[in-house]
Every structure is written in C-alpha cells, then in structure tokens.
Amino acid sequence: LYAPPDFSSLRNQLQVQLGAAGDDVEQRMNVLREVHQAGVFRLLAQDLAGLLTVEKLADHLSALADLVLEICLVEVWRDLRNRHREAPRFAIIGYGKLGGKELGYASDLDIIFLYEDEDERAPEVYARLAQRLNTWLSSRTSAGLLFETDLQLRPSGPSGLMVSSVDAFKRYQEENAWVWEHQALTGARHCAGDQGVGEAFETIRQQILRATR
C-alpha cells in the first residue's frame, strides 16, 4: 500500500487485464476505472500517512492520468472502424492542472485533441476518435467515472470542432485567439499520443509565448 508508484508495472497490469477483457467494451472501460481508482486510493493512503508532499502527490496523480489517457487512446483506436493507418497521428494536449502537473483528487481534465495527417480521411476519422475517446473518459459505468473532461479550450471553444489539425491550431493561435487563450498555453503540455504531434504543439506554444507584443 505504501510502495512508491511504479507506472511501468501499472501499464503492464492494465494491458494484461484489458487483453483478458477481449472485445467487451464496457468491461475494458471498467478495468481502466478500477485500476485508476486503486492507484488513487494508494496515493490517498500515502498522503494521509504523511509520505507525500503536495507537489509529489500532484506529480503522481498527473502521471497516473497521463498513463490512463495513453492506454485509453490505444484502446479506442483499436476499436475504431475504417482506420486508415496502424497508429494515429493524434495527440492529447493537457491544459490547466493536468498541463501543469497539479492535479488533485477531484480535478477534471482540461484537454484538447490535435492531429497532423495529410490523408483525406483524417478529419473524419480523428473526429470520431476524439468523440469516442471523450466518451470512454467521461461516461459513468458500473465501476463509476474515470474523469470529468473539459474541452472548452479547443480553438473557438464550444462552437469549434472537437479535434483540430496542427496547422489549423497554429492559425487560430496566431490570428484569432484571445489573450487568455495565450495565457493558458503557459501551463499546457503534450500528455499522450503521437510524439511528433506533441513536438509540433510545443513548437507552436513556444512561438506564441515568445512573440513580440
């Protein structure tokens, strides 16, 4: 109960249990919830025992969320019909407390979805992926809730598309974003998904924050 978190071992545990669940979507969603709840419970026990600083607790909760996002993305992509490539050129970007690695026990996830893929099928495929992924994260099953999600920081907010291409995100930040949206970039980071898309986001983030004003 009081052992430091081993996220590599936890990843392996998740993969084994998800594999055993086969194609049963609800069972796989429950596996993610139960493993996440067990991880949070262990951190809570260590917190109450005085073994963790506030900063270390937030780091562990954020790392646990990153792992769940990573595994969840893999699982949803595996089920998606009419996939046009083996691995998605798609990334999850965290803002707010997730982006700043400051998650608490009851924090929601401020996230956006980006992709970088020239295939003509990409916009439709990744839109379905983003929708399904948000459902996996925020639906309440017999095992409870995984995370509340907040997608309002995406370009154009609630009226915008759920997923954006990297180029569209860059244009929005350069031409249409409000000052507070640029301020939100100070605590944003790539949390899960394609590393190349994450690096493209980081390049845009640096350019926007360093721009002469």
mmCIF file of C-alpha atoms in Angstrom, residues 78-190:
data_model
loop_
_atom_site.group_PDB
_atom_site.id
_atom_site.type_symbol
_atom_site.label_atom_id
_atom_site.label_comp_id
_atom_site.label_asym_id
_atom_site.label_seq_id
_atom_site.Cartn_x
_atom_site.Cartn_y
_atom_site.Cartn_z
ATOM 1 C CA ARG A 78 -8.107 -0.361 -31.762
ATOM 2 C CA ASP A 79 -11.908 -0.446 -31.943
ATOM 3 C CA LEU A 80 -12.312 2.335 -34.499
ATOM 4 C CA ARG A 81 -13.678 1.193 -37.835
ATOM 5 C CA ASN A 82 -12.172 2.298 -41.162
ATOM 6 C CA ARG A 83 -8.823 3.217 -39.630
ATOM 7 C CA HIS A 84 -6.503 4.461 -42.364
ATOM 8 C CA ARG A 85 -3.193 3.784 -40.598
ATOM 9 C CA GLU A 86 -1.727 1.472 -37.961
ATOM 10 C CA ALA A 87 -1.094 4.173 -35.346
ATOM 11 C CA PRO A 88 -2.922 7.507 -35.188
ATOM 12 C CA ARG A 89 -1.076 10.778 -35.800
ATOM 13 C CA PHE A 90 -3.114 12.190 -32.940
ATOM 14 C CA ALA A 91 -2.214 13.692 -29.563
ATOM 15 C CA ILE A 92 -3.888 14.743 -26.348
ATOM 16 C CA ILE A 93 -2.798 18.130 -25.009
ATOM 17 C CA GLY A 94 -3.361 18.941 -21.354
ATOM 18 C CA TYR A 95 -4.098 22.430 -20.031
ATOM 19 C CA GLY A 96 -4.809 23.751 -16.556
ATOM 20 C CA LYS A 97 -3.995 21.467 -13.643
ATOM 21 C CA LEU A 98 -3.257 18.493 -15.875
ATOM 22 C CA GLY A 99 -0.938 20.560 -18.056
ATOM 23 C CA GLY A 100 0.830 21.991 -15.024
ATOM 24 C CA LYS A 101 1.042 18.587 -13.281
ATOM 25 C CA GLU A 102 -1.027 19.973 -10.432
ATOM 26 C CA LEU A 103 -3.925 17.508 -10.389
ATOM 27 C CA GLY A 104 -5.872 16.969 -7.176
ATOM 28 C CA TYR A 105 -8.153 14.112 -6.216
ATOM 29 C CA ALA A 106 -11.253 15.675 -7.774
ATOM 30 C CA SER A 107 -9.699 17.607 -10.666
ATOM 31 C CA ASP A 108 -11.265 17.425 -14.106
ATOM 32 C CA LEU A 109 -9.132 17.218 -17.246
ATOM 33 C CA ASP A 110 -8.755 20.304 -19.429
ATOM 34 C CA ILE A 111 -7.735 18.748 -22.736
ATOM 35 C CA ILE A 112 -7.729 19.362 -26.478
ATOM 36 C CA PHE A 113 -7.103 16.980 -29.375
ATOM 37 C CA LEU A 114 -4.697 17.651 -32.260
ATOM 38 C CA TYR A 115 -3.685 15.671 -35.335
ATOM 39 C CA GLU A 116 -1.167 16.010 -38.168
ATOM 40 C CA ASP A 117 -2.142 13.767 -41.052
ATOM 41 C CA GLU A 118 -2.442 14.629 -44.758
ATOM 42 C CA ASP A 119 -4.748 11.705 -45.593
ATOM 43 C CA GLU A 120 -8.095 12.934 -46.933
ATOM 44 C CA ARG A 121 -9.881 10.627 -44.493
ATOM 45 C CA ALA A 122 -8.074 12.069 -41.471
ATOM 46 C CA PRO A 123 -10.539 14.808 -40.398
ATOM 47 C CA GLU A 124 -13.477 12.402 -40.237
ATOM 48 C CA VAL A 125 -11.530 9.543 -38.644
ATOM 49 C CA TYR A 126 -9.961 11.700 -35.948
ATOM 50 C CA ALA A 127 -13.266 13.439 -35.214
ATOM 51 C CA ARG A 128 -14.769 10.019 -34.463
ATOM 52 C CA LEU A 129 -11.707 9.089 -32.423
ATOM 53 C CA ALA A 130 -11.966 12.256 -30.323
ATOM 54 C CA GLN A 131 -15.691 11.746 -29.714
ATOM 55 C CA ARG A 132 -15.236 8.095 -28.733
ATOM 56 C CA LEU A 133 -12.247 8.903 -26.546
ATOM 57 C CA ASN A 134 -14.167 11.556 -24.640
ATOM 58 C CA THR A 135 -16.989 9.044 -24.136
ATOM 59 C CA TRP A 136 -14.573 6.455 -22.717
ATOM 60 C CA LEU A 137 -13.176 9.024 -20.290
ATOM 61 C CA SER A 138 -16.361 10.708 -19.105
ATOM 62 C CA SER A 139 -19.092 8.037 -19.220
ATOM 63 C CA ARG A 140 -20.341 6.623 -15.942
ATOM 64 C CA THR A 141 -20.297 2.819 -15.912
ATOM 65 C CA SER A 142 -20.965 0.258 -13.174
ATOM 66 C CA ALA A 143 -17.403 0.958 -11.981
ATOM 67 C CA GLY A 144 -18.016 4.692 -11.777
ATOM 68 C CA LEU A 145 -16.474 7.668 -13.535
ATOM 69 C CA LEU A 146 -12.951 7.902 -14.897
ATOM 70 C CA PHE A 147 -12.602 11.675 -15.381
ATOM 71 C CA GLU A 148 -14.745 14.715 -15.928
ATOM 72 C CA THR A 149 -13.409 16.356 -19.089
ATOM 73 C CA ASP A 150 -13.458 19.990 -20.164
ATOM 74 C CA LEU A 151 -12.865 20.587 -23.884
ATOM 75 C CA GLN A 152 -13.631 24.316 -23.969
ATOM 76 C CA LEU A 153 -10.015 25.356 -24.531
ATOM 77 C CA ARG A 154 -10.069 23.954 -28.065
ATOM 78 C CA PRO A 155 -9.976 26.547 -30.893
ATOM 79 C CA SER A 156 -13.243 28.548 -30.993
ATOM 80 C CA GLY A 157 -14.353 26.950 -27.718
ATOM 81 C CA PRO A 158 -17.653 25.038 -27.506
ATOM 82 C CA SER A 159 -18.603 26.139 -31.029
ATOM 83 C CA GLY A 160 -15.386 24.752 -32.527
ATOM 84 C CA LEU A 161 -14.501 21.302 -33.801
ATOM 85 C CA MET A 162 -13.620 18.723 -31.159
ATOM 86 C CA VAL A 163 -10.307 17.972 -32.899
ATOM 87 C CA SER A 164 -8.032 20.314 -34.889
ATOM 88 C CA SER A 165 -5.188 19.825 -37.285
ATOM 89 C CA VAL A 166 -1.854 21.227 -36.133
ATOM 90 C CA ASP A 167 -1.972 23.809 -38.962
ATOM 91 C CA ALA A 168 -5.480 24.956 -38.023
ATOM 92 C CA PHE A 169 -4.454 25.225 -34.368
ATOM 93 C CA LYS A 170 -1.432 27.342 -35.344
ATOM 94 C CA ARG A 171 -3.536 29.691 -37.489
ATOM 95 C CA TYR A 172 -6.078 30.088 -34.713
ATOM 96 C CA GLN A 173 -3.413 30.936 -32.131
ATOM 97 C CA GLU A 174 -1.783 33.461 -34.471
ATOM 98 C CA GLU A 175 -4.910 35.134 -35.805
ATOM 99 C CA ASN A 176 -7.959 34.602 -33.606
ATOM 100 C CA ALA A 177 -7.039 33.518 -30.073
ATOM 101 C CA TRP A 178 -7.860 35.739 -27.120
ATOM 102 C CA VAL A 179 -5.159 36.863 -24.699
ATOM 103 C CA TRP A 180 -6.424 34.444 -22.035
ATOM 104 C CA GLU A 181 -6.053 31.583 -24.531
ATOM 105 C CA HIS A 182 -2.398 32.518 -24.972
ATOM 106 C CA GLN A 183 -2.025 32.720 -21.200
ATOM 107 C CA ALA A 184 -3.446 29.194 -20.935
ATOM 108 C CA LEU A 185 -0.576 27.964 -23.130
ATOM 109 C CA THR A 186 1.917 28.703 -20.345
ATOM 110 C CA GLY A 187 0.767 25.593 -18.481
ATOM 111 C CA ALA A 188 -0.039 23.337 -21.453
ATOM 112 C CA ARG A 189 1.833 20.187 -22.476
ATOM 113 C CA HIS A 190 1.627 17.036 -24.561
#
